[in-house]
Short mmCIF file of N, CA, C and O in Angstrom, two decimals:
data_model
loop_
_atom_site.label_atom_id
_atom_site.label_comp_id
_atom_site.label_asym_id
_atom_site.label_seq_id
_atom_site.Cartn_x
_atom_site.Cartn_y
_atom_site.Cartn_z
N MET A 10 19.69 6.42 -8.94
CA MET A 10 19.37 5.04 -9.21
C MET A 10 18.46 4.51 -8.09
O MET A 10 18.72 4.71 -6.93
N THR A 11 17.38 3.84 -8.50
CA THR A 11 16.47 3.30 -7.49
C THR A 11 16.78 1.82 -7.27
O THR A 11 17.20 1.12 -8.17
N HIS A 12 16.56 1.39 -6.06
CA HIS A 12 16.76 -0.01 -5.71
C HIS A 12 15.40 -0.62 -5.41
O HIS A 12 14.56 0.03 -4.81
N THR A 13 15.18 -1.85 -5.84
CA THR A 13 13.92 -2.47 -5.49
C THR A 13 13.98 -2.93 -4.05
O THR A 13 15.02 -3.29 -3.54
N SER A 14 12.85 -2.87 -3.41
CA SER A 14 12.75 -3.16 -2.00
C SER A 14 11.98 -4.46 -1.81
O SER A 14 11.16 -4.81 -2.63
N PRO A 15 12.22 -5.13 -0.70
CA PRO A 15 11.38 -6.28 -0.40
C PRO A 15 9.96 -5.83 -0.03
O PRO A 15 9.05 -6.63 0.01
N HIS A 16 9.78 -4.53 0.20
CA HIS A 16 8.46 -4.00 0.55
C HIS A 16 7.75 -3.45 -0.67
O HIS A 16 8.29 -2.60 -1.37
N THR A 17 6.53 -3.92 -0.89
CA THR A 17 5.71 -3.43 -1.99
C THR A 17 4.55 -2.63 -1.42
O THR A 17 3.87 -3.07 -0.50
N ILE A 18 4.34 -1.45 -1.98
CA ILE A 18 3.24 -0.58 -1.58
C ILE A 18 2.28 -0.49 -2.77
O ILE A 18 2.71 -0.26 -3.90
N LEU A 19 1.00 -0.67 -2.49
CA LEU A 19 -0.04 -0.49 -3.51
C LEU A 19 -0.72 0.85 -3.24
O LEU A 19 -1.27 1.06 -2.16
N ILE A 20 -0.64 1.76 -4.22
CA ILE A 20 -1.30 3.06 -4.12
C ILE A 20 -2.58 3.00 -4.94
O ILE A 20 -2.54 2.71 -6.14
N ILE A 21 -3.72 3.27 -4.29
CA ILE A 21 -5.01 3.25 -4.98
C ILE A 21 -5.61 4.65 -4.87
O ILE A 21 -6.01 5.09 -3.79
N ASP A 22 -5.65 5.36 -6.01
CA ASP A 22 -6.15 6.73 -6.04
C ASP A 22 -6.56 7.04 -7.47
O ASP A 22 -5.90 6.59 -8.41
N ASP A 23 -7.63 7.80 -7.65
CA ASP A 23 -8.08 8.13 -9.01
C ASP A 23 -7.39 9.36 -9.57
O ASP A 23 -7.58 9.70 -10.73
N ASN A 24 -6.55 10.01 -8.78
CA ASN A 24 -5.82 11.19 -9.24
C ASN A 24 -4.46 10.74 -9.80
O ASN A 24 -3.54 10.44 -9.06
N GLU A 25 -4.37 10.72 -11.13
CA GLU A 25 -3.16 10.21 -11.79
C GLU A 25 -1.91 11.02 -11.43
O GLU A 25 -0.84 10.45 -11.25
N ARG A 26 -2.05 12.34 -11.32
CA ARG A 26 -0.89 13.17 -10.97
C ARG A 26 -0.40 12.85 -9.57
O ARG A 26 0.80 12.78 -9.32
N LEU A 27 -1.33 12.64 -8.65
CA LEU A 27 -0.96 12.30 -7.28
C LEU A 27 -0.28 10.93 -7.23
O LEU A 27 0.75 10.76 -6.58
N ILE A 28 -0.84 9.97 -7.95
CA ILE A 28 -0.22 8.63 -8.02
C ILE A 28 1.21 8.75 -8.52
O ILE A 28 2.13 8.18 -7.94
N THR A 29 1.41 9.50 -9.59
CA THR A 29 2.75 9.65 -10.18
C THR A 29 3.71 10.29 -9.19
O THR A 29 4.83 9.81 -9.01
N SER A 30 3.27 11.33 -8.50
CA SER A 30 4.19 11.99 -7.58
C SER A 30 4.51 11.10 -6.38
O SER A 30 5.66 11.01 -5.97
N TYR A 31 3.51 10.41 -5.81
CA TYR A 31 3.77 9.49 -4.71
C TYR A 31 4.65 8.33 -5.16
O TYR A 31 5.59 7.94 -4.48
N ARG A 32 4.34 7.77 -6.33
CA ARG A 32 5.12 6.63 -6.83
C ARG A 32 6.58 7.02 -7.02
O ARG A 32 7.48 6.32 -6.56
N ASP A 33 6.81 8.14 -7.68
CA ASP A 33 8.19 8.57 -7.93
C ASP A 33 8.94 8.81 -6.62
O ASP A 33 10.08 8.38 -6.45
N PHE A 34 8.30 9.50 -5.68
CA PHE A 34 8.94 9.80 -4.40
C PHE A 34 9.25 8.52 -3.62
O PHE A 34 10.35 8.34 -3.11
N LEU A 35 8.29 7.62 -3.55
CA LEU A 35 8.48 6.39 -2.77
C LEU A 35 9.45 5.42 -3.44
O LEU A 35 10.20 4.73 -2.76
N GLN A 36 9.48 5.40 -4.77
CA GLN A 36 10.47 4.57 -5.46
C GLN A 36 11.87 5.12 -5.21
O GLN A 36 12.81 4.35 -5.00
N GLU A 37 12.02 6.44 -5.20
CA GLU A 37 13.31 7.05 -4.89
C GLU A 37 13.77 6.66 -3.49
O GLU A 37 14.96 6.55 -3.22
N ALA A 38 12.80 6.45 -2.59
CA ALA A 38 13.11 6.06 -1.21
C ALA A 38 13.39 4.56 -1.10
O ALA A 38 13.68 4.06 -0.02
N GLY A 39 13.31 3.85 -2.23
CA GLY A 39 13.67 2.44 -2.25
C GLY A 39 12.53 1.45 -2.12
O GLY A 39 12.77 0.25 -1.97
N LEU A 40 11.28 1.92 -2.21
CA LEU A 40 10.14 1.01 -2.11
C LEU A 40 9.68 0.59 -3.50
O LEU A 40 9.85 1.31 -4.48
N THR A 41 9.09 -0.58 -3.58
CA THR A 41 8.50 -1.07 -4.83
C THR A 41 7.04 -0.63 -4.83
O THR A 41 6.31 -0.86 -3.87
N ILE A 42 6.61 0.00 -5.92
CA ILE A 42 5.27 0.58 -5.98
C ILE A 42 4.44 -0.05 -7.09
O ILE A 42 4.90 -0.22 -8.21
N THR A 43 3.20 -0.37 -6.74
CA THR A 43 2.18 -0.80 -7.69
C THR A 43 1.03 0.18 -7.54
O THR A 43 0.81 0.70 -6.45
N THR A 44 0.30 0.45 -8.62
CA THR A 44 -0.78 1.43 -8.54
C THR A 44 -2.08 0.92 -9.13
O THR A 44 -2.08 0.01 -9.97
N ALA A 45 -3.18 1.52 -8.68
CA ALA A 45 -4.51 1.27 -9.22
C ALA A 45 -5.29 2.57 -9.15
O ALA A 45 -5.03 3.40 -8.28
N THR A 46 -6.28 2.75 -10.04
CA THR A 46 -7.01 4.01 -10.07
C THR A 46 -8.45 3.91 -9.55
O THR A 46 -9.18 4.88 -9.57
N ASN A 47 -8.85 2.72 -9.09
CA ASN A 47 -10.16 2.59 -8.44
C ASN A 47 -10.17 1.34 -7.57
O ASN A 47 -9.24 0.54 -7.60
N GLY A 48 -11.21 1.19 -6.76
CA GLY A 48 -11.29 0.09 -5.81
C GLY A 48 -11.31 -1.29 -6.45
O GLY A 48 -10.67 -2.22 -5.96
N GLU A 49 -12.03 -1.42 -7.57
CA GLU A 49 -12.08 -2.71 -8.27
C GLU A 49 -10.69 -3.15 -8.71
O GLU A 49 -10.26 -4.26 -8.45
N GLU A 50 -9.99 -2.24 -9.38
CA GLU A 50 -8.63 -2.53 -9.84
C GLU A 50 -7.72 -2.75 -8.63
O GLU A 50 -6.85 -3.62 -8.65
N GLY A 51 -7.94 -1.99 -7.56
CA GLY A 51 -7.14 -2.13 -6.35
C GLY A 51 -7.25 -3.51 -5.74
O GLY A 51 -6.26 -4.10 -5.32
N LEU A 52 -8.47 -4.05 -5.69
CA LEU A 52 -8.66 -5.40 -5.15
C LEU A 52 -7.93 -6.44 -5.99
O LEU A 52 -7.29 -7.35 -5.46
N LYS A 53 -8.00 -6.28 -7.32
CA LYS A 53 -7.31 -7.22 -8.23
C LYS A 53 -5.80 -7.16 -8.01
O LYS A 53 -5.12 -8.18 -7.92
N LYS A 54 -5.27 -5.93 -7.93
CA LYS A 54 -3.82 -5.77 -7.74
C LYS A 54 -3.39 -6.27 -6.36
O LYS A 54 -2.31 -6.82 -6.22
N ALA A 55 -4.23 -6.07 -5.35
CA ALA A 55 -3.90 -6.57 -4.01
C ALA A 55 -3.79 -8.09 -4.03
O ALA A 55 -2.86 -8.66 -3.46
N ALA A 56 -4.73 -8.75 -4.69
CA ALA A 56 -4.70 -10.21 -4.78
C ALA A 56 -3.50 -10.68 -5.59
O ALA A 56 -2.86 -11.68 -5.25
N GLN A 57 -3.18 -9.96 -6.64
CA GLN A 57 -2.08 -10.32 -7.53
C GLN A 57 -0.71 -10.11 -6.88
O GLN A 57 0.18 -10.95 -6.98
N HIS A 58 -0.51 -8.98 -6.21
CA HIS A 58 0.82 -8.60 -5.71
C HIS A 58 1.02 -8.83 -4.21
O HIS A 58 2.15 -8.79 -3.75
N LYS A 59 -0.06 -9.02 -3.45
CA LYS A 59 0.03 -9.17 -1.98
C LYS A 59 0.98 -8.12 -1.40
O LYS A 59 2.03 -8.43 -0.84
N PRO A 60 0.61 -6.83 -1.53
CA PRO A 60 1.51 -5.77 -1.06
C PRO A 60 1.68 -5.79 0.46
O PRO A 60 0.86 -6.36 1.18
N ASP A 61 2.75 -5.15 0.92
CA ASP A 61 3.01 -5.05 2.35
C ASP A 61 2.18 -3.95 3.00
O ASP A 61 1.98 -3.94 4.20
N LEU A 62 1.71 -3.00 2.17
CA LEU A 62 0.91 -1.89 2.66
C LEU A 62 0.10 -1.32 1.49
O LEU A 62 0.60 -1.28 0.36
N ILE A 63 -1.11 -0.87 1.79
CA ILE A 63 -1.95 -0.22 0.78
C ILE A 63 -2.19 1.22 1.22
O ILE A 63 -2.57 1.48 2.36
N LEU A 64 -1.95 2.17 0.30
CA LEU A 64 -2.33 3.57 0.49
C LEU A 64 -3.61 3.76 -0.29
O LEU A 64 -3.63 3.59 -1.51
N LEU A 65 -4.69 4.09 0.39
CA LEU A 65 -6.02 4.07 -0.21
C LEU A 65 -6.72 5.42 -0.11
O LEU A 65 -6.90 5.95 0.99
N ASP A 66 -7.15 5.93 -1.26
CA ASP A 66 -7.99 7.13 -1.30
C ASP A 66 -9.43 6.72 -1.04
O ASP A 66 -9.84 5.60 -1.38
N LEU A 67 -10.23 7.61 -0.44
CA LEU A 67 -11.63 7.30 -0.18
C LEU A 67 -12.53 7.65 -1.35
O LEU A 67 -13.42 6.88 -1.70
N MET A 68 -12.32 8.80 -1.97
CA MET A 68 -13.22 9.26 -3.03
C MET A 68 -12.70 8.82 -4.40
O MET A 68 -11.77 9.40 -4.94
N MET A 69 -13.33 7.75 -4.92
CA MET A 69 -12.95 7.22 -6.23
C MET A 69 -14.19 6.75 -6.96
O MET A 69 -15.19 6.39 -6.33
N PRO A 70 -14.13 6.70 -8.30
CA PRO A 70 -15.26 6.19 -9.08
C PRO A 70 -15.34 4.66 -8.99
O PRO A 70 -14.40 4.02 -8.52
N GLU A 71 -16.44 4.12 -9.42
CA GLU A 71 -16.69 2.68 -9.51
C GLU A 71 -16.81 2.02 -8.15
O GLU A 71 -17.85 1.47 -7.82
N MET A 72 -15.76 2.03 -7.35
CA MET A 72 -15.83 1.50 -5.99
C MET A 72 -15.04 2.46 -5.11
O MET A 72 -13.84 2.62 -5.29
N ASP A 73 -15.73 3.10 -4.15
CA ASP A 73 -15.02 4.05 -3.30
C ASP A 73 -14.10 3.32 -2.33
O ASP A 73 -14.18 2.10 -2.16
N GLY A 74 -13.24 4.08 -1.68
CA GLY A 74 -12.22 3.49 -0.82
C GLY A 74 -12.77 2.75 0.38
O GLY A 74 -12.25 1.69 0.75
N LEU A 75 -13.82 3.26 1.00
CA LEU A 75 -14.38 2.60 2.17
C LEU A 75 -14.98 1.24 1.80
O LEU A 75 -14.77 0.25 2.50
N THR A 76 -15.69 1.18 0.68
CA THR A 76 -16.25 -0.09 0.20
C THR A 76 -15.12 -1.07 -0.12
O THR A 76 -15.18 -2.24 0.22
N MET A 77 -14.06 -0.57 -0.77
CA MET A 77 -12.92 -1.42 -1.11
C MET A 77 -12.26 -1.95 0.15
O MET A 77 -11.92 -3.12 0.24
N LEU A 78 -12.10 -1.08 1.16
CA LEU A 78 -11.48 -1.48 2.43
C LEU A 78 -12.30 -2.58 3.10
O LEU A 78 -11.74 -3.59 3.55
N LYS A 79 -13.60 -2.41 3.16
CA LYS A 79 -14.48 -3.42 3.79
C LYS A 79 -14.41 -4.75 3.02
O LYS A 79 -14.37 -5.82 3.64
N THR A 80 -14.38 -4.68 1.70
CA THR A 80 -14.28 -5.88 0.87
C THR A 80 -12.95 -6.59 1.11
O THR A 80 -12.89 -7.81 1.26
N LEU A 81 -11.87 -5.82 1.16
CA LEU A 81 -10.54 -6.36 1.40
C LEU A 81 -10.48 -7.09 2.74
O LEU A 81 -9.93 -8.19 2.84
N LYS A 82 -11.05 -6.49 3.78
CA LYS A 82 -10.97 -7.05 5.13
C LYS A 82 -11.82 -8.32 5.28
O LYS A 82 -11.63 -9.08 6.22
N LYS A 83 -12.75 -8.56 4.34
CA LYS A 83 -13.56 -9.79 4.37
C LYS A 83 -12.87 -10.95 3.66
O LYS A 83 -13.30 -12.08 3.76
N ASP A 84 -11.80 -10.65 2.92
CA ASP A 84 -11.08 -11.66 2.14
C ASP A 84 -9.97 -12.25 3.01
O ASP A 84 -9.03 -11.56 3.39
N ASP A 85 -10.06 -13.54 3.29
CA ASP A 85 -9.08 -14.19 4.18
C ASP A 85 -7.65 -14.09 3.68
O ASP A 85 -6.71 -14.08 4.48
N THR A 86 -7.44 -14.01 2.37
CA THR A 86 -6.07 -13.95 1.84
C THR A 86 -5.52 -12.52 1.83
O THR A 86 -4.33 -12.33 1.67
N LEU A 87 -6.40 -11.51 2.01
CA LEU A 87 -5.96 -10.11 1.92
C LEU A 87 -6.17 -9.32 3.20
O LEU A 87 -5.63 -8.23 3.35
N LYS A 88 -6.94 -9.84 4.13
CA LYS A 88 -7.38 -9.05 5.30
C LYS A 88 -6.25 -8.58 6.20
O LYS A 88 -6.41 -7.61 6.93
N ASP A 89 -5.10 -9.24 6.15
CA ASP A 89 -3.99 -8.85 7.02
C ASP A 89 -3.09 -7.76 6.44
O ASP A 89 -2.15 -7.31 7.09
N ILE A 90 -3.37 -7.33 5.21
CA ILE A 90 -2.57 -6.26 4.61
C ILE A 90 -2.96 -4.94 5.29
O ILE A 90 -4.13 -4.57 5.30
N PRO A 91 -2.00 -4.23 5.90
CA PRO A 91 -2.33 -2.95 6.51
C PRO A 91 -2.73 -1.92 5.46
O PRO A 91 -2.15 -1.87 4.37
N VAL A 92 -3.74 -1.12 5.79
CA VAL A 92 -4.25 -0.10 4.87
C VAL A 92 -4.16 1.27 5.54
O VAL A 92 -4.66 1.47 6.64
N MET A 93 -3.50 2.20 4.84
CA MET A 93 -3.44 3.59 5.28
C MET A 93 -4.36 4.39 4.37
O MET A 93 -4.14 4.46 3.17
N VAL A 94 -5.41 4.94 4.95
CA VAL A 94 -6.33 5.77 4.18
C VAL A 94 -5.72 7.16 4.04
O VAL A 94 -5.29 7.76 5.02
N MET A 95 -5.67 7.64 2.79
CA MET A 95 -5.20 9.00 2.50
C MET A 95 -6.34 9.71 1.81
O MET A 95 -6.83 9.23 0.79
N THR A 96 -6.78 10.81 2.36
CA THR A 96 -7.94 11.45 1.79
C THR A 96 -7.88 12.96 1.85
O THR A 96 -7.16 13.52 2.68
N ALA A 97 -8.64 13.58 0.99
CA ALA A 97 -8.81 15.03 1.05
C ALA A 97 -9.96 15.37 2.00
O ALA A 97 -10.17 16.52 2.33
N LEU A 98 -10.70 14.35 2.43
CA LEU A 98 -11.82 14.56 3.35
C LEU A 98 -11.32 14.78 4.77
O LEU A 98 -10.74 13.89 5.36
N VAL A 99 -11.52 15.96 5.28
CA VAL A 99 -11.15 16.24 6.67
C VAL A 99 -12.45 16.12 7.46
O VAL A 99 -13.20 17.07 7.60
N ASN A 100 -12.71 14.89 7.91
CA ASN A 100 -14.02 14.59 8.45
C ASN A 100 -13.89 13.51 9.52
O ASN A 100 -13.41 12.42 9.22
N GLU A 101 -14.30 13.80 10.73
CA GLU A 101 -14.18 12.84 11.83
C GLU A 101 -14.98 11.56 11.56
O GLU A 101 -14.55 10.48 11.90
N LEU A 102 -16.16 11.71 10.95
CA LEU A 102 -16.99 10.54 10.67
C LEU A 102 -16.28 9.62 9.67
O LEU A 102 -16.25 8.40 9.87
N GLU A 103 -15.71 10.19 8.61
CA GLU A 103 -14.97 9.39 7.63
C GLU A 103 -13.78 8.71 8.30
O GLU A 103 -13.47 7.57 8.03
N ARG A 104 -13.10 9.46 9.16
CA ARG A 104 -11.95 8.91 9.88
C ARG A 104 -12.39 7.73 10.74
O ARG A 104 -11.80 6.65 10.68
N ASP A 105 -13.44 7.92 11.54
CA ASP A 105 -13.95 6.84 12.39
C ASP A 105 -14.39 5.64 11.57
O ASP A 105 -14.08 4.49 11.92
N ASN A 106 -15.12 5.89 10.49
CA ASN A 106 -15.59 4.79 9.63
C ASN A 106 -14.42 4.03 9.02
O ASN A 106 -14.45 2.80 8.93
N SER A 107 -13.38 4.74 8.61
CA SER A 107 -12.20 4.09 8.02
C SER A 107 -11.49 3.21 9.04
O SER A 107 -11.11 2.08 8.75
N LEU A 108 -11.30 3.74 10.24
CA LEU A 108 -10.60 2.98 11.28
C LEU A 108 -11.45 1.78 11.73
O LEU A 108 -10.91 0.69 11.93
N LYS A 109 -12.75 1.96 11.84
CA LYS A 109 -13.63 0.85 12.21
C LYS A 109 -13.62 -0.24 11.14
O LYS A 109 -13.76 -1.42 11.45
N ALA A 110 -13.48 0.17 9.88
CA ALA A 110 -13.47 -0.80 8.78
C ALA A 110 -12.14 -1.54 8.67
O ALA A 110 -12.02 -2.49 7.91
N GLY A 111 -11.13 -1.10 9.43
CA GLY A 111 -9.87 -1.84 9.44
C GLY A 111 -8.63 -1.08 9.02
O GLY A 111 -7.55 -1.64 8.98
N ALA A 112 -8.76 0.21 8.70
CA ALA A 112 -7.56 0.99 8.35
C ALA A 112 -6.67 1.12 9.58
O ALA A 112 -7.15 1.22 10.70
N VAL A 113 -5.35 1.10 9.36
CA VAL A 113 -4.41 1.25 10.47
C VAL A 113 -4.01 2.71 10.68
O VAL A 113 -3.46 3.06 11.71
N GLU A 114 -4.30 3.54 9.68
CA GLU A 114 -3.91 4.95 9.74
C GLU A 114 -4.85 5.73 8.82
O GLU A 114 -5.33 5.22 7.81
N TYR A 115 -5.11 6.99 9.18
CA TYR A 115 -5.96 7.87 8.38
C TYR A 115 -5.22 9.20 8.30
O TYR A 115 -4.98 9.83 9.33
N ILE A 116 -4.82 9.58 7.10
CA ILE A 116 -4.08 10.84 6.97
C ILE A 116 -4.76 11.73 5.94
O ILE A 116 -5.38 11.26 4.99
N GLU A 117 -4.62 13.03 6.16
CA GLU A 117 -5.18 14.02 5.25
C GLU A 117 -4.10 14.40 4.24
O GLU A 117 -3.00 14.80 4.62
N LYS A 118 -4.45 14.27 2.96
CA LYS A 118 -3.47 14.54 1.90
C LYS A 118 -2.86 15.93 2.01
O LYS A 118 -1.65 16.08 1.91
N VAL A 119 -3.70 16.93 2.21
CA VAL A 119 -3.20 18.31 2.20
C VAL A 119 -2.31 18.61 3.39
O VAL A 119 -1.47 19.50 3.34
N GLU A 120 -2.48 17.88 4.47
CA GLU A 120 -1.71 18.13 5.68
C GLU A 120 -0.41 17.33 5.73
O GLU A 120 0.40 17.53 6.62
N THR A 121 -0.22 16.39 4.83
CA THR A 121 0.89 15.45 4.93
C THR A 121 1.94 15.69 3.86
O THR A 121 1.67 15.57 2.67
N GLU A 122 3.13 16.04 4.30
CA GLU A 122 4.26 16.20 3.39
C GLU A 122 4.79 14.83 2.98
O GLU A 122 4.66 13.87 3.75
N PRO A 123 5.43 14.72 1.81
CA PRO A 123 5.97 13.42 1.38
C PRO A 123 6.88 12.76 2.41
O PRO A 123 6.81 11.55 2.61
N GLU A 124 7.73 13.55 3.07
CA GLU A 124 8.63 12.97 4.08
C GLU A 124 7.85 12.38 5.25
O GLU A 124 8.22 11.34 5.79
N GLN A 125 6.76 13.06 5.65
CA GLN A 125 5.91 12.54 6.74
C GLN A 125 5.26 11.23 6.30
O GLN A 125 5.16 10.28 7.08
N LEU A 126 4.80 11.19 5.06
CA LEU A 126 4.18 9.99 4.52
C LEU A 126 5.18 8.83 4.55
O LEU A 126 4.86 7.73 5.01
N LEU A 127 6.39 9.08 4.09
CA LEU A 127 7.42 8.04 4.08
C LEU A 127 7.71 7.56 5.50
O LEU A 127 7.84 6.35 5.73
N HIS A 128 7.79 8.48 6.44
CA HIS A 128 8.03 8.11 7.84
C HIS A 128 6.90 7.20 8.36
O HIS A 128 7.17 6.18 8.99
N LYS A 129 5.64 7.55 8.08
CA LYS A 129 4.51 6.73 8.52
C LYS A 129 4.54 5.36 7.85
O LYS A 129 4.28 4.35 8.49
N ILE A 130 4.87 5.33 6.57
CA ILE A 130 4.95 4.05 5.84
C ILE A 130 6.02 3.16 6.47
O ILE A 130 5.76 1.98 6.75
N ARG A 131 7.20 3.71 6.70
CA ARG A 131 8.28 2.90 7.29
C ARG A 131 7.90 2.40 8.68
O ARG A 131 8.19 1.26 9.03
N HIS A 132 7.22 3.23 9.46
CA HIS A 132 6.77 2.85 10.79
C HIS A 132 5.77 1.69 10.69
O HIS A 132 5.88 0.69 11.42
N LEU A 133 4.81 1.79 9.79
CA LEU A 133 3.81 0.73 9.63
C LEU A 133 4.43 -0.57 9.12
O LEU A 133 4.05 -1.66 9.54
N LEU A 134 5.41 -0.46 8.23
CA LEU A 134 6.07 -1.66 7.71
C LEU A 134 6.85 -2.36 8.83
O LEU A 134 6.87 -3.58 8.88
N LYS A 135 7.48 -1.59 9.71
CA LYS A 135 8.19 -2.18 10.84
C LYS A 135 7.23 -2.90 11.76
O LYS A 135 7.52 -3.99 12.26
N GLN A 136 6.06 -2.28 12.03
CA GLN A 136 5.06 -2.89 12.90
C GLN A 136 4.53 -4.18 12.31
O GLN A 136 4.26 -5.12 13.03
N ALA A 137 4.38 -4.20 11.00
CA ALA A 137 3.77 -5.36 10.33
C ALA A 137 4.71 -6.56 10.26
O ALA A 137 4.26 -7.69 10.09
N HIS A 138 6.02 -6.32 10.36
CA HIS A 138 6.97 -7.43 10.21
C HIS A 138 7.78 -7.69 11.44
O HIS A 138 8.00 -7.02 12.30
#
């Protein structure tokens, strides 16, 4: 049985299987999850739900993650939402660009186990509140 949490996480990724696996795992851990499959939809959901944390993929159609992150950080009502970039890109330049644009964390999908992800999420939620 899952319990709803006062913490809402918005997962923005174009990989439906990945979204489903992260959502199921994080809901089992007691978090409330909202999802979007591209940056445009992600911005709408962020404004609608005001999540406590956003997990953001960089490589997406329509609006990539870096563009979405920069747009989010320019919005006075959304700029304080912490963003954790999750990407398959193992690239120092992408990492630096993400952190400069306002991400609080940059993790590589292939290197991060679900338990590690949950630990990082809980750590960031504690810092934010």
